[in-house]
Amino acid sequence: MPLSYSAAAAAAPSPLAARSRGLLRRPPRSARVVVRCKKIDQLRAVNGIPPYSPVSNRSLLSPVTLPIIRDANIKNDTRLRIFSGTANPSLSQEIASYLGLELGKINIKRFADGEIYVQLQESVRGCDVFLVQPTCPPANENLMELLIMIDACRRASAKNITAVIPYFGYARADRKSQGRESIAAKLVANMITEAGANRVLVCDLHSSQAMGYFDIPVDHVYGQPVILDYLASKTICSDDLVVVSPDVGGVARARAFAKKLSDAPLAIVDKRRHGHNVMNLIGDVRGKVAVMMDDMIDTAGTIAKGAELLHQEGAREVYACCTHAVFSPPAIESEVIGSQQTKA
């Protein structure tokens, strides 16, 4: 009677039992497996020329030139970016036009409570960024705007950030002339450094010692060449020139300026406060063209009173020169240009 599949499986010995009974034997370890391959005739040379497989004329190691797809919207493929704050956008535009570039796109706005919002509207990753933002009046708002612009560029992975500050606010607070005073110039330098600037470019600091307040490189440029070119266009005889310092603190600056004007003589306006301001002139200006040189004009009061004193002492003409004019246009018109034969 034939057995069913389950009965046959039960009757069959297990592999372990079969191995123990010697029914299953392993092949000896020394046994070799022989694989036979079909022999193919070798390639033969034809007329003495070795066989070859056809390949293209281009070498496999030669570089492959891929087509470059350029975006038509990208006009200036450069790693240089120039951004402008709201302090002096016309100056920033002139700088960019001189370099043949366009100003970077940036969104700056102020909330109702006075907070400043800054957003870069283009990528600056790996770029050299220049932020043009003088800290002119209102100094506090423009300074805070500069700090936020620096922070925005740093968080956008800019390679280098240069703060271009033509007018560096708080530069006059560069030392302690009396007790319990603040050195605000050092404080502002620390704020710019901590915000993330890698370099600072300033113009005619109130004192050169302020460069040491920064822990980053400082490029200090001067506006005197522009003033020298202007005076040279007036064709004034060098024997008729005299350089005047409007106060005692600016003697070193006036002396350096006089050396560039064929070593012109020097005069000093000595202002002393005895209840009211008393101004005296040290030097001779009679019959000469006086050039008053100062680094900053705030309200134009000192320059106007100095020009009036020079006219009283017999000066033929008076030129008031400065690199930073913080006053409003009506002030200079009424104070300086209103004086007889005084030119700013």
Short mmCIF file of N, CA and C in Angstrom, two decimals, residues 235-237 239-241 285-290 310-311 313-319 340-342:
data_model
loop_
_atom_site.label_atom_id
_atom_site.label_comp_id
_atom_site.label_asym_id
_atom_site.label_seq_id
_atom_site.Cartn_x
_atom_site.Cartn_y
_atom_site.Cartn_z
N THR A 235 45.27 129.58 -8.31
CA THR A 235 46.52 130.26 -8.71
C THR A 235 46.91 131.36 -7.73
N ILE A 236 47.00 130.97 -6.46
CA ILE A 236 47.41 131.91 -5.41
C ILE A 236 48.93 131.82 -5.27
N CYS A 237 49.58 132.95 -5.21
CA CYS A 237 51.03 132.97 -5.04
C CYS A 237 51.39 132.38 -3.68
N ASP A 239 53.82 133.05 -1.81
CA ASP A 239 54.28 134.05 -0.84
C ASP A 239 53.13 134.76 -0.15
N ASP A 240 51.92 134.67 -0.72
CA ASP A 240 50.77 135.35 -0.14
C ASP A 240 49.95 134.44 0.76
N LEU A 241 50.34 133.18 0.90
CA LEU A 241 49.55 132.23 1.68
C LEU A 241 50.01 132.21 3.14
N VAL A 285 48.91 138.08 9.39
CA VAL A 285 48.09 137.75 8.23
C VAL A 285 47.78 138.98 7.39
N ARG A 286 48.39 140.10 7.67
CA ARG A 286 48.03 141.34 6.99
C ARG A 286 48.42 141.26 5.50
N GLY A 287 47.42 141.53 4.65
CA GLY A 287 47.64 141.55 3.21
C GLY A 287 47.82 140.16 2.59
N LYS A 288 47.52 139.10 3.32
CA LYS A 288 47.73 137.75 2.81
C LYS A 288 46.40 137.00 2.67
N VAL A 289 46.50 135.86 2.00
CA VAL A 289 45.35 134.97 1.84
C VAL A 289 45.43 133.92 2.95
N ALA A 290 44.49 133.99 3.88
CA ALA A 290 44.49 133.08 5.03
C ALA A 290 43.66 131.84 4.70
N LEU A 310 40.33 137.38 11.48
CA LEU A 310 41.36 137.51 10.45
C LEU A 310 41.13 138.73 9.58
N HIS A 311 39.88 139.06 9.28
CA HIS A 311 39.59 140.27 8.50
C HIS A 311 39.96 141.51 9.30
N GLU A 313 42.33 141.72 11.34
CA GLU A 313 43.80 141.80 11.36
C GLU A 313 44.39 142.10 9.98
N GLY A 314 43.54 142.31 8.98
CA GLY A 314 44.04 142.75 7.68
C GLY A 314 44.20 141.66 6.64
N ALA A 315 43.61 140.50 6.82
CA ALA A 315 43.71 139.44 5.81
C ALA A 315 42.95 139.84 4.56
N ARG A 316 43.54 139.55 3.39
CA ARG A 316 42.92 139.92 2.13
C ARG A 316 41.76 139.00 1.79
N GLU A 317 41.97 137.72 1.92
CA GLU A 317 40.93 136.73 1.69
C GLU A 317 41.08 135.64 2.75
N VAL A 318 39.96 134.98 3.02
CA VAL A 318 39.95 133.91 4.01
C VAL A 318 39.24 132.71 3.38
N TYR A 319 39.92 131.57 3.41
CA TYR A 319 39.35 130.30 2.95
C TYR A 319 39.16 129.39 4.16
N GLN A 340 32.61 138.91 5.13
CA GLN A 340 33.15 139.55 3.95
C GLN A 340 34.40 138.80 3.46
N GLN A 341 34.43 138.48 2.14
CA GLN A 341 35.57 137.83 1.50
C GLN A 341 35.95 136.51 2.18
N THR A 342 34.96 135.81 2.68
CA THR A 342 35.23 134.50 3.27
C THR A 342 34.62 133.43 2.38
#
